[in-house]
């Protein structure tokens, strides 16, 4: 807000100051003649009284009269001047010789010098000296006060704007993080009320569309499970009977396909369940080393393979940390399974806890993930290299599920280059009071 306020204030104050100095100068410049005439009319009485003082006495006493009047008019200055004085321009001299008054205007169109001819050679000049220091200071303090009032006014006006814009920003951020029920709730009377209404309508539309999509996915997956189970059951029955080798082999192939389909449906169901905004993560305090141990326990068989080396690095003192064990374990298991699929020999798991949260990364020394694909691999069904992946038998849903599992807890999952040469998946969970 400070940035907007400073910018707005600078623009306003510079424009205001420039206008205050330039506009009067311009107007007075254009209507110079009218201003001079007006001021002459205003000073006609005082000028005639002044001239009378001189005309009542012989010309040789004019200097003494001028000195006397100068003292009485102080701080204004009264002088006797020669009409052919070089300080007068040719046109001013001409006016004075013709017996006409000459007036020069200062700031704001007020008279600076007023000269009236006494005879063909001399004239009496009434000069207004520059303002004394204290008056100038008073004038500048007035300007400063006007500036301060302007600042206070801008601050007052901007505060409400800023509060609403900040609310809009937070809502957009939360919506992007998947909290689809988030709305701005900005009053329609606010200056950005119309924008907020459009934004809230858009958020409601997006929520509706995504919910429809999730419900459809959920319903289709559920509907698919029943016939799949029946098929599996039917095939198991058929296989329990005496069959020649060739049809038995074909049936067994079909059982494999059905199991694969069933796995896909299960994955889809997990994915759509994680997208359900009503699902609140169940955070409990877990000891992080025990948690990692229990995940590794589920990979006992794979880890026994002598060609894979797995290191676990626990950084600092690993306290207990509040997380949803089921969701987090699901995500880490997916990452470990991928690391095992794609590594050459080495896998490394690192864990670090700091006051802000917990960081866990899974490194491998495999082929890694090209930079442009490091975000796309988290999209459902996105697989990098079909010919390479087909052998690994995934559906491209594992990373999408892992990311949703972490986002549901306010965390993140990102992919980067591993120091081991392959891929690094970095998982981050914020610390929450539990
Ligand atoms: P899948 O179940 O097919 O492996 P994932 O969502 O888990 O799907 O992964 C998506 C794609 O990301 C994979 O097809 C693979 O190409 C790439 N990938 C995931 N993990 C790694 C890894 N550790 N090293 C290299 N590529 C990986």
Tab-separated table of C-alpha atoms and ligand atoms in Angstrom:
chain	number	residue	atom	x	y	z
A	1	UNK	CA	0.000	0.000	0.000
A	2	UNK	CA	2.862	2.324	0.860
A	3	UNK	CA	4.104	2.140	-2.746
A	4	UNK	CA	0.705	3.111	-4.184
A	5	UNK	CA	0.290	5.853	-1.591
A	6	UNK	CA	3.732	7.363	-2.294
A	7	UNK	CA	3.174	7.253	-6.061
A	8	UNK	CA	-0.303	8.709	-5.872
A	9	UNK	CA	0.808	11.391	-3.432
A	10	UNK	CA	3.833	12.380	-5.534
A	11	UNK	CA	1.712	12.620	-8.675
A	12	UNK	CA	-0.957	14.659	-6.867
A	13	UNK	CA	1.435	16.990	-5.087
A	14	UNK	CA	3.598	17.615	-8.170
A	15	UNK	CA	0.504	18.280	-10.299
A	16	UNK	CA	-1.003	20.480	-7.592
A	17	UNK	CA	2.217	22.517	-7.117
A	18	UNK	CA	2.733	22.902	-10.860
A	19	UNK	CA	-0.896	23.971	-11.303
A	20	UNK	CA	-0.696	26.467	-8.412
A	21	UNK	CA	2.310	28.197	-10.036
A	22	UNK	CA	1.570	27.821	-13.706
A	23	UNK	CA	-2.185	28.369	-13.921
A	24	UNK	CA	-2.240	31.882	-12.282
A	25	UNK	CA	0.826	32.953	-14.325
A	26	UNK	CA	-0.884	31.768	-17.497
A	27	UNK	CA	-4.233	33.407	-16.717
A	28	UNK	CA	-2.579	36.693	-15.670
A	29	UNK	CA	-0.364	36.567	-18.787
A	30	UNK	CA	-3.406	36.146	-21.042
A	31	UNK	CA	-5.542	38.766	-19.244
A	32	UNK	CA	-2.633	41.079	-18.362
A	33	UNK	CA	-4.355	44.224	-19.595
A	34	UNK	CA	-7.523	43.560	-17.567
A	35	UNK	CA	-5.502	42.895	-14.420
A	36	UNK	CA	-3.479	46.093	-14.844
A	37	UNK	CA	-6.643	48.138	-15.448
A	38	UNK	CA	-8.328	46.574	-12.411
A	39	UNK	CA	-5.349	47.344	-10.135
A	40	UNK	CA	-5.155	50.902	-11.452
A	41	UNK	CA	-8.811	51.425	-10.650
A	42	UNK	CA	-8.178	50.074	-7.166
A	43	UNK	CA	-5.209	52.381	-6.536
A	44	UNK	CA	-6.683	55.480	-8.192
A	45	UNK	CA	-7.667	57.129	-4.888
A	46	UNK	CA	-4.367	56.565	-3.076
A	47	UNK	CA	-2.400	57.679	-6.152
A	48	UNK	CA	-4.349	60.948	-6.465
A	49	UNK	CA	-3.760	61.680	-2.756
A	50	UNK	CA	-0.077	61.004	-3.258
A	51	UNK	CA	0.130	63.296	-6.280
A	52	UNK	CA	-1.746	66.022	-4.422
A	53	UNK	CA	1.019	66.090	-1.778
A	54	UNK	CA	3.528	67.052	-4.500
A	55	UNK	CA	1.355	69.422	-6.483
A	56	UNK	CA	0.587	71.594	-3.410
A	57	UNK	CA	4.272	72.596	-3.076
A	58	UNK	CA	6.886	74.102	-5.442
A	59	UNK	CA	8.919	71.606	-7.478
A	60	UNK	CA	12.148	72.208	-5.508
A	61	UNK	CA	10.457	70.774	-2.385
A	62	UNK	CA	9.431	67.496	-4.131
A	63	UNK	CA	12.493	65.541	-2.887
A	64	UNK	CA	11.687	66.501	0.719
A	65	UNK	CA	8.022	65.497	0.237
A	66	UNK	CA	9.123	62.179	-1.291
A	67	UNK	CA	11.388	61.458	1.713
A	68	UNK	CA	8.579	62.319	4.125
A	69	UNK	CA	6.049	60.144	2.320
A	70	UNK	CA	8.562	57.280	2.072
A	71	UNK	CA	8.845	57.269	5.870
A	72	UNK	CA	5.071	57.450	6.368
A	73	UNK	CA	4.320	54.696	3.788
A	74	UNK	CA	7.095	52.308	5.016
A	75	UNK	CA	7.462	49.382	4.411
A	76	UNK	CA	6.110	50.545	1.009
A	77	UNK	CA	8.703	52.708	-0.772
A	78	UNK	CA	7.896	56.124	-2.233
A	79	UNK	CA	10.537	57.611	-4.593
A	80	UNK	CA	10.865	60.469	-6.972
A	81	UNK	CA	12.097	59.004	-10.294
A	82	UNK	CA	13.110	60.447	-13.672
A	83	UNK	CA	10.786	59.487	-16.540
A	84	UNK	CA	13.804	58.742	-18.768
A	85	UNK	CA	15.212	56.398	-16.104
A	86	UNK	CA	16.727	53.325	-17.801
A	87	UNK	CA	14.705	50.989	-15.545
A	88	UNK	CA	11.594	51.955	-17.531
A	89	UNK	CA	10.990	50.338	-20.890
A	90	UNK	CA	10.400	52.500	-23.957
A	91	UNK	CA	6.630	51.901	-23.840
A	92	UNK	CA	6.506	52.749	-20.112
A	93	UNK	CA	8.438	55.989	-20.757
A	94	UNK	CA	6.028	56.814	-23.556
A	95	UNK	CA	2.999	56.279	-21.256
A	96	UNK	CA	4.537	58.445	-18.523
A	97	UNK	CA	5.319	61.233	-20.984
A	98	UNK	CA	1.727	61.091	-22.137
A	99	UNK	CA	0.705	61.677	-18.492
A	100	UNK	CA	-0.535	58.117	-17.938
A	101	UNK	CA	0.059	55.835	-14.985
A	102	UNK	CA	2.401	52.790	-15.282
A	103	UNK	CA	1.853	49.637	-13.270
A	104	UNK	CA	3.881	46.424	-12.989
A	105	UNK	CA	2.258	43.258	-11.587
A	106	UNK	CA	3.930	40.704	-9.326
A	107	UNK	CA	2.846	37.225	-8.126
A	108	UNK	CA	-0.903	36.458	-8.185
A	109	UNK	CA	-1.567	39.657	-10.178
A	110	UNK	CA	-0.928	42.031	-7.255
A	111	UNK	CA	0.824	45.369	-8.011
A	112	UNK	CA	4.613	45.503	-7.578
A	113	UNK	CA	5.227	49.022	-8.838
A	114	UNK	CA	2.866	51.897	-9.456
A	115	UNK	CA	4.296	55.034	-11.147
A	116	UNK	CA	2.361	58.303	-11.752
A	117	UNK	CA	3.885	61.224	-13.689
A	118	UNK	CA	4.270	64.577	-11.870
A	119	UNK	CA	5.507	66.648	-14.875
A	120	UNK	CA	7.402	65.965	-18.170
A	121	UNK	CA	10.588	64.843	-16.383
A	122	UNK	CA	9.634	63.337	-13.050
A	123	UNK	CA	7.237	60.807	-11.606
A	124	UNK	CA	6.410	59.388	-8.198
A	125	UNK	CA	6.925	55.607	-7.804
A	126	UNK	CA	5.208	53.499	-5.162
A	127	UNK	CA	7.030	50.168	-4.802
A	128	UNK	CA	5.882	47.070	-2.869
A	129	UNK	CA	8.988	45.362	-1.397
A	130	UNK	CA	9.316	41.510	-1.232
A	131	UNK	CA	7.496	39.831	1.692
A	132	UNK	CA	9.476	39.701	4.961
A	133	UNK	CA	10.902	36.311	6.039
A	134	UNK	CA	8.218	35.494	8.646
A	135	UNK	CA	5.434	36.137	6.126
A	136	UNK	CA	7.201	33.923	3.546
A	137	UNK	CA	7.546	31.228	6.191
A	138	UNK	CA	3.866	31.493	7.032
A	139	UNK	CA	3.030	31.154	3.351
A	140	UNK	CA	5.204	28.025	2.995
A	141	UNK	CA	3.800	26.488	6.188
A	142	UNK	CA	0.361	26.975	4.697
A	143	UNK	CA	1.521	25.028	1.622
A	144	UNK	CA	2.932	22.260	3.809
A	145	UNK	CA	-0.348	22.029	5.714
A	146	UNK	CA	-2.294	21.810	2.456
A	147	UNK	CA	0.078	18.991	1.374
A	148	UNK	CA	-0.429	17.166	4.690
A	149	UNK	CA	-4.210	17.513	4.411
A	150	UNK	CA	-3.968	16.054	0.895
A	151	UNK	CA	-1.898	13.139	2.197
A	152	UNK	CA	-4.371	12.420	5.000
A	153	UNK	CA	-7.214	12.531	2.501
A	154	UNK	CA	-5.414	10.112	0.131
A	155	UNK	CA	-4.569	7.777	3.006
A	156	UNK	CA	-8.200	7.706	4.120
A	157	UNK	CA	-9.414	7.037	0.583
A	158	UNK	CA	-6.742	4.463	-0.205
A	159	UNK	CA	-7.132	2.414	2.991
A	160	UNK	CA	-10.541	1.087	2.034
A	161	UNK	CA	-9.333	0.393	-1.520
A	162	UNK	CA	-6.238	-1.345	-0.327
A	163	UNK	CA	-8.153	-3.510	2.175
A	164	UNK	CA	-10.528	-4.663	-0.574
A	165	UNK	CA	-7.749	-5.248	-3.107
A	166	UNK	CA	-5.813	-7.242	-0.513
A	167	UNK	CA	-8.925	-9.357	0.141
A	168	UNK	CA	-9.321	-9.934	-3.614
A	169	UNK	CA	-5.657	-10.981	-3.862
A	170	UNK	CA	-5.927	-13.425	-0.931
A	171	UNK	CA	-9.121	-14.921	-2.367
A	172	UNK	CA	-7.521	-15.387	-5.799
A	173	UNK	CA	-4.508	-17.032	-4.137
A	174	UNK	CA	-6.627	-19.424	-2.022
A	175	UNK	CA	-8.812	-20.248	-5.006
A	176	UNK	CA	-5.675	-21.118	-6.989
A	177	UNK	CA	-4.586	-23.381	-4.130
A	178	UNK	CA	-7.807	-25.342	-4.514
A	179	UNK	CA	-10.005	-23.771	-1.820
A	180	UNK	CA	-12.867	-23.439	-4.248
A	181	UNK	CA	-15.447	-22.196	-1.755
A	182	UNK	CA	-13.395	-19.043	-1.101
A	183	UNK	CA	-15.162	-15.737	-1.954
A	184	UNK	CA	-14.167	-12.089	-1.610
A	185	UNK	CA	-17.335	-10.981	0.256
A	186	UNK	CA	-16.519	-7.394	-0.668
A	187	UNK	CA	-19.463	-5.040	-0.309
A	188	UNK	CA	-21.011	-4.063	-3.688
A	189	UNK	CA	-20.788	-0.452	-2.464
A	190	UNK	CA	-16.982	-0.654	-2.409
A	191	UNK	CA	-15.142	1.066	-5.275
A	192	UNK	CA	-14.102	-2.348	-6.569
A	193	UNK	CA	-17.511	-3.837	-5.690
A	194	UNK	CA	-18.443	-4.589	-9.290
A	195	UNK	CA	-15.122	-6.267	-9.948
A	196	UNK	CA	-15.526	-8.319	-6.749
A	197	UNK	CA	-19.025	-9.424	-7.761
A	198	UNK	CA	-17.725	-10.561	-11.172
A	199	UNK	CA	-14.828	-12.337	-9.452
A	200	UNK	CA	-17.123	-14.123	-6.977
A	201	UNK	CA	-19.445	-15.197	-9.793
A	202	UNK	CA	-16.470	-16.547	-11.718
A	203	UNK	CA	-15.265	-18.419	-8.599
A	204	UNK	CA	-18.740	-19.928	-8.112
A	205	UNK	CA	-18.820	-21.009	-11.774
A	206	UNK	CA	-15.379	-22.605	-11.528
A	207	UNK	CA	-16.374	-24.378	-8.319
A	208	UNK	CA	-19.551	-25.659	-9.939
A	209	UNK	CA	-17.716	-26.943	-13.021
A	210	UNK	CA	-14.984	-28.654	-11.034
A	211	UNK	CA	-17.497	-30.228	-8.669
A	212	UNK	CA	-19.471	-31.551	-11.628
A	213	UNK	CA	-16.302	-32.978	-13.115
A	214	UNK	CA	-15.289	-34.560	-9.787
A	215	UNK	CA	-18.746	-36.034	-9.222
A	216	UNK	CA	-18.777	-37.480	-12.720
A	217	UNK	CA	-15.356	-39.045	-12.228
A	218	UNK	CA	-16.430	-40.423	-8.880
A	219	UNK	CA	-19.699	-41.835	-10.214
A	220	UNK	CA	-18.083	-43.432	-13.282
A	221	UNK	CA	-15.328	-44.977	-11.156
A	222	UNK	CA	-17.844	-46.375	-8.686
A	223	UNK	CA	-20.066	-47.736	-11.461
A	224	UNK	CA	-17.068	-49.404	-13.091
A	225	UNK	CA	-16.048	-51.245	-9.961
A	226	UNK	CA	-19.130	-53.490	-9.772
A	227	UNK	CA	-18.894	-54.998	-13.295
A	228	UNK	CA	-15.131	-55.299	-12.858
A	229	UNK	CA	-15.553	-57.275	-9.634
A	230	UNK	CA	-18.159	-59.482	-11.340
A	231	UNK	CA	-15.827	-60.065	-14.279
A	232	UNK	CA	-12.960	-60.902	-11.948
A	233	UNK	CA	-15.169	-63.277	-10.001
A	234	UNK	CA	-16.484	-64.918	-13.207
A	235	UNK	CA	-12.977	-65.387	-14.559
A	236	UNK	CA	-11.783	-66.857	-11.248
A	237	UNK	CA	-14.703	-69.356	-11.421
A	238	UNK	CA	-13.879	-70.223	-15.012
A	239	UNK	CA	-10.234	-70.728	-14.105
A	240	UNK	CA	-11.171	-73.055	-11.234
A	241	UNK	CA	-12.496	-75.549	-13.766
A	242	UNK	CA	-10.490	-78.020	-15.822
A	243	UNK	CA	-9.341	-76.145	-18.950
A	244	UNK	CA	-6.930	-76.865	-21.794
A	245	UNK	CA	-3.658	-74.922	-21.520
A	246	UNK	CA	-4.327	-72.361	-24.308
A	247	UNK	CA	-7.743	-71.035	-23.111
A	248	UNK	CA	-6.448	-71.036	-19.496
A	249	UNK	CA	-3.555	-68.859	-20.590
A	250	UNK	CA	-5.924	-66.486	-22.411
A	251	UNK	CA	-8.192	-66.282	-19.369
A	252	UNK	CA	-5.235	-65.566	-17.128
A	253	UNK	CA	-4.223	-62.746	-19.497
A	254	UNK	CA	-7.751	-61.338	-19.142
A	255	UNK	CA	-7.520	-61.521	-15.347
A	256	UNK	CA	-4.323	-59.431	-15.579
A	257	UNK	CA	-6.094	-56.787	-17.683
A	258	UNK	CA	-9.032	-56.657	-15.289
A	259	UNK	CA	-6.724	-56.214	-12.291
A	260	UNK	CA	-4.982	-53.380	-14.143
A	261	UNK	CA	-8.342	-51.730	-14.849
A	262	UNK	CA	-9.345	-52.181	-11.225
A	263	UNK	CA	-6.117	-50.503	-10.124
A	264	UNK	CA	-6.826	-47.563	-12.450
A	265	UNK	CA	-10.335	-47.203	-11.028
A	266	UNK	CA	-8.927	-47.235	-7.484
A	267	UNK	CA	-6.396	-44.550	-8.419
A	268	UNK	CA	-9.155	-42.455	-9.994
A	269	UNK	CA	-11.252	-42.778	-6.863
A	270	UNK	CA	-8.320	-41.684	-4.669
A	271	UNK	CA	-7.699	-38.726	-6.963
A	272	UNK	CA	-11.325	-37.579	-6.972
A	273	UNK	CA	-11.594	-38.043	-3.183
A	274	UNK	CA	-8.561	-35.803	-2.711
A	275	UNK	CA	-10.233	-33.126	-4.811
A	276	UNK	CA	-13.182	-33.049	-2.450
A	277	UNK	CA	-13.003	-29.686	-0.637
A	278	UNK	CA	-15.027	-31.104	2.258
A	279	UNK	CA	-12.188	-33.470	3.082
A	280	UNK	CA	-10.255	-31.971	5.974
A	281	UNK	CA	-6.765	-33.359	6.646
A	282	UNK	CA	-6.462	-35.157	9.977
A	283	UNK	CA	-3.226	-33.880	11.401
A	284	UNK	CA	-1.612	-35.774	14.235
A	285	UNK	CA	1.794	-35.460	15.850
A	286	UNK	CA	4.146	-38.103	14.507
A	287	UNK	CA	7.780	-38.825	15.182
A	288	UNK	CA	9.387	-38.186	11.781
A	289	UNK	CA	12.021	-40.935	11.905
A	290	UNK	CA	9.407	-43.515	12.891
A	291	UNK	CA	7.161	-42.219	10.120
A	292	UNK	CA	9.911	-42.591	7.481
A	293	UNK	CA	10.772	-46.064	8.876
A	294	UNK	CA	7.173	-47.197	8.576
A	295	UNK	CA	7.015	-46.040	4.938
A	296	UNK	CA	10.274	-47.841	4.147
A	297	UNK	CA	8.816	-50.918	5.841
A	298	UNK	CA	6.187	-51.173	3.095
A	299	UNK	CA	9.008	-51.435	0.519
A	300	UNK	CA	10.913	-54.183	2.340
A	301	UNK	CA	10.829	-56.633	-0.536
A	302	UNK	CA	11.911	-54.167	-3.221
A	303	UNK	CA	14.649	-52.780	-0.987
A	304	UNK	CA	16.121	-56.177	-0.468
A	305	UNK	CA	17.228	-56.131	-4.139
A	306	UNK	CA	21.026	-55.801	-3.843
A	307	UNK	CA	21.325	-53.499	-6.869
A	308	UNK	CA	19.471	-50.590	-5.181
A	309	UNK	CA	21.158	-48.560	-2.417
A	310	UNK	CA	18.878	-46.388	-0.268
A	311	UNK	CA	20.215	-43.753	2.140
A	312	UNK	CA	18.139	-41.815	4.614
A	313	UNK	CA	19.533	-38.435	5.733
A	314	UNK	CA	17.931	-36.919	8.798
A	315	UNK	CA	19.019	-33.289	9.157
A	316	UNK	CA	19.208	-31.670	12.577
A	317	UNK	CA	17.204	-32.887	15.513
A	318	UNK	CA	14.015	-34.384	14.149
A	319	UNK	CA	11.209	-33.610	16.482
A	320	UNK	CA	7.658	-34.645	16.189
A	321	UNK	CA	5.689	-32.959	13.452
A	322	UNK	CA	1.956	-32.474	12.849
A	323	UNK	CA	0.828	-34.066	9.565
A	324	UNK	CA	-1.882	-36.252	8.099
A	325	UNK	CA	-0.055	-39.625	8.191
A	326	UNK	CA	-2.271	-41.308	5.603
A	327	UNK	CA	-2.080	-38.536	3.007
A	328	UNK	CA	1.620	-37.879	3.541
A	329	UNK	CA	2.552	-41.566	3.489
A	330	UNK	CA	0.592	-41.969	0.257
A	331	UNK	CA	2.561	-39.138	-1.361
A	332	UNK	CA	5.962	-40.353	-0.135
A	333	UNK	CA	5.197	-43.939	-1.180
A	334	UNK	CA	4.410	-42.729	-4.708
A	335	UNK	CA	7.673	-40.787	-4.832
A	336	UNK	CA	9.663	-43.778	-3.559
A	337	UNK	CA	7.964	-46.139	-5.996
A	338	UNK	CA	8.852	-43.794	-8.872
A	339	UNK	CA	12.432	-43.436	-7.609
A	340	UNK	CA	12.753	-47.229	-7.574
A	341	UNK	CA	11.349	-47.449	-11.099
A	342	UNK	CA	13.622	-44.837	-12.559
A	343	UNK	CA	16.857	-45.006	-10.517
A	344	UNK	CA	20.068	-46.619	-11.707
A	345	UNK	CA	21.342	-47.708	-8.292
A	346	UNK	CA	20.939	-45.028	-5.680
A	347	UNK	CA	17.999	-43.436	-3.877
A	348	UNK	CA	18.316	-40.902	-1.108
A	349	UNK	CA	15.634	-39.622	1.255
A	350	UNK	CA	16.295	-36.413	3.217
A	351	UNK	CA	14.210	-34.865	5.975
A	352	UNK	CA	14.650	-31.470	7.607
A	353	UNK	CA	12.399	-29.653	10.053
A	354	UNK	CA	12.564	-25.923	10.617
A	355	UNK	CA	10.277	-23.533	12.486
A	356	UNK	CA	8.216	-22.904	9.312
A	357	UNK	CA	7.618	-26.498	8.388
A	358	UNK	CA	8.991	-29.835	7.340
A	359	UNK	CA	10.899	-30.542	4.157
A	360	UNK	CA	11.323	-34.033	2.728
A	361	UNK	CA	13.025	-34.891	-0.545
A	362	UNK	CA	13.488	-38.054	-2.536
A	363	UNK	CA	16.520	-38.169	-4.865
A	364	UNK	CA	17.509	-40.757	-7.424
A	365	UNK	CA	20.355	-41.192	-9.884
A	366	UNK	CA	18.130	-42.084	-12.843
A	367	UNK	CA	17.379	-40.273	-16.100
A	368	UNK	CA	15.781	-37.305	-14.313
A	369	UNK	CA	13.011	-35.068	-15.644
A	370	UNK	CA	13.657	-32.481	-18.374
A	371	UNK	CA	13.144	-28.887	-17.152
A	372	UNK	CA	10.053	-28.092	-19.326
A	373	UNK	CA	8.213	-31.179	-17.986
A	374	UNK	CA	8.830	-30.568	-14.270
A	375	UNK	CA	5.402	-28.988	-13.790
A	376	UNK	CA	3.459	-31.011	-16.330
A	377	UNK	CA	4.264	-34.377	-14.719
A	378	UNK	CA	1.908	-33.375	-11.894
A	379	UNK	CA	-1.034	-33.248	-14.305
A	380	UNK	CA	-3.269	-36.344	-14.237
A	381	UNK	CA	-2.405	-38.906	-16.906
A	382	UNK	CA	0.691	-37.024	-18.006
A	383	UNK	CA	3.551	-39.366	-18.695
A	384	UNK	CA	6.876	-38.281	-20.044
A	385	UNK	CA	8.017	-40.785	-22.554
A	386	UNK	CA	5.413	-43.345	-23.417
A	387	UNK	CA	7.857	-45.931	-24.766
A	388	UNK	CA	9.929	-45.620	-21.601
A	389	UNK	CA	7.021	-45.503	-19.181
A	390	UNK	CA	4.922	-48.320	-20.565
A	391	UNK	CA	7.361	-50.865	-19.167
A	392	UNK	CA	6.948	-49.326	-15.696
A	393	UNK	CA	3.177	-49.844	-15.793
A	394	UNK	CA	1.907	-46.595	-14.230
A	395	UNK	CA	-1.158	-44.582	-15.253
A	396	UNK	CA	0.335	-41.132	-14.819
A	397	UNK	CA	-1.825	-40.455	-11.778
A	398	UNK	CA	0.700	-41.075	-8.985
A	399	UNK	CA	2.273	-37.613	-8.919
A	400	UNK	CA	-1.093	-35.866	-9.366
A	401	UNK	CA	-2.373	-37.759	-6.325
A	402	UNK	CA	0.797	-36.986	-4.335
A	403	UNK	CA	0.556	-33.268	-5.057
A	404	UNK	CA	-3.149	-33.124	-4.110
A	405	UNK	CA	-2.357	-35.059	-0.904
A	406	UNK	CA	0.142	-32.358	0.101
A	407	UNK	CA	-1.886	-29.398	-1.087
A	408	UNK	CA	-4.794	-30.654	1.008
A	409	UNK	CA	-2.500	-30.046	4.005
A	410	UNK	CA	-1.355	-26.619	2.753
A	411	UNK	CA	1.945	-28.032	1.497
A	412	UNK	CA	3.694	-28.257	-1.891
A	413	UNK	CA	5.401	-30.841	-4.060
A	414	UNK	CA	7.893	-29.845	-6.734
A	415	UNK	CA	10.342	-31.592	-9.039
A	416	UNK	CA	13.918	-30.506	-9.678
A	417	UNK	CA	17.351	-31.801	-10.631
A	418	UNK	CA	18.910	-34.099	-8.038
A	419	UNK	CA	22.564	-33.785	-6.989
A	420	UNK	CA	22.687	-37.553	-7.636
A	421	UNK	CA	22.054	-36.822	-11.325
A	422	UNK	CA	18.415	-37.937	-11.580
A	423	UNK	CA	15.189	-36.397	-10.274
A	424	UNK	CA	14.564	-34.790	-6.897
A	425	UNK	CA	11.025	-34.490	-5.563
A	426	UNK	CA	10.786	-31.918	-2.822
A	427	UNK	CA	7.850	-32.059	-0.461
A	428	UNK	CA	7.088	-29.250	1.965
A	429	UNK	CA	4.510	-29.136	4.745
A	430	UNK	CA	3.822	-26.015	6.805
A	431	UNK	CA	4.036	-26.194	10.578
A	432	UNK	CA	0.639	-25.844	12.256
A	433	UNK	CA	-0.310	-25.605	15.882
A	434	UNK	CA	-1.849	-28.925	16.800
B	1	LIG	P1	3.212	-43.174	-13.174
B	1	LIG	O1	2.317	-43.810	-12.207
B	1	LIG	O2	2.861	-43.447	-14.599
B	1	LIG	O3	4.647	-43.304	-12.877
B	1	LIG	P2	3.422	-40.574	-12.079
B	1	LIG	O4	2.406	-39.509	-11.984
B	1	LIG	O5	3.927	-41.170	-10.840
B	1	LIG	O6	2.833	-41.648	-13.049
B	1	LIG	O7	4.624	-39.975	-12.901
B	1	LIG	C1	4.375	-39.220	-14.088
B	1	LIG	C2	5.582	-39.273	-14.993
B	1	LIG	O8	6.674	-38.584	-14.354
B	1	LIG	C3	6.087	-40.675	-15.179
B	1	LIG	O9	5.434	-41.254	-16.267
B	1	LIG	C4	7.544	-40.467	-15.465
B	1	LIG	O10	7.761	-40.213	-16.828
B	1	LIG	C5	7.897	-39.207	-14.691
B	1	LIG	N1	8.610	-39.513	-13.433
B	1	LIG	C6	8.072	-39.655	-12.210
B	1	LIG	N2	9.026	-39.904	-11.289
B	1	LIG	C7	10.189	-39.905	-11.933
B	1	LIG	C8	11.567	-40.120	-11.542
B	1	LIG	N3	11.903	-40.347	-10.279
B	1	LIG	N4	12.504	-40.045	-12.507
B	1	LIG	C9	12.173	-39.802	-13.783
B	1	LIG	N5	10.930	-39.589	-14.238
B	1	LIG	C10	9.926	-39.660	-13.321
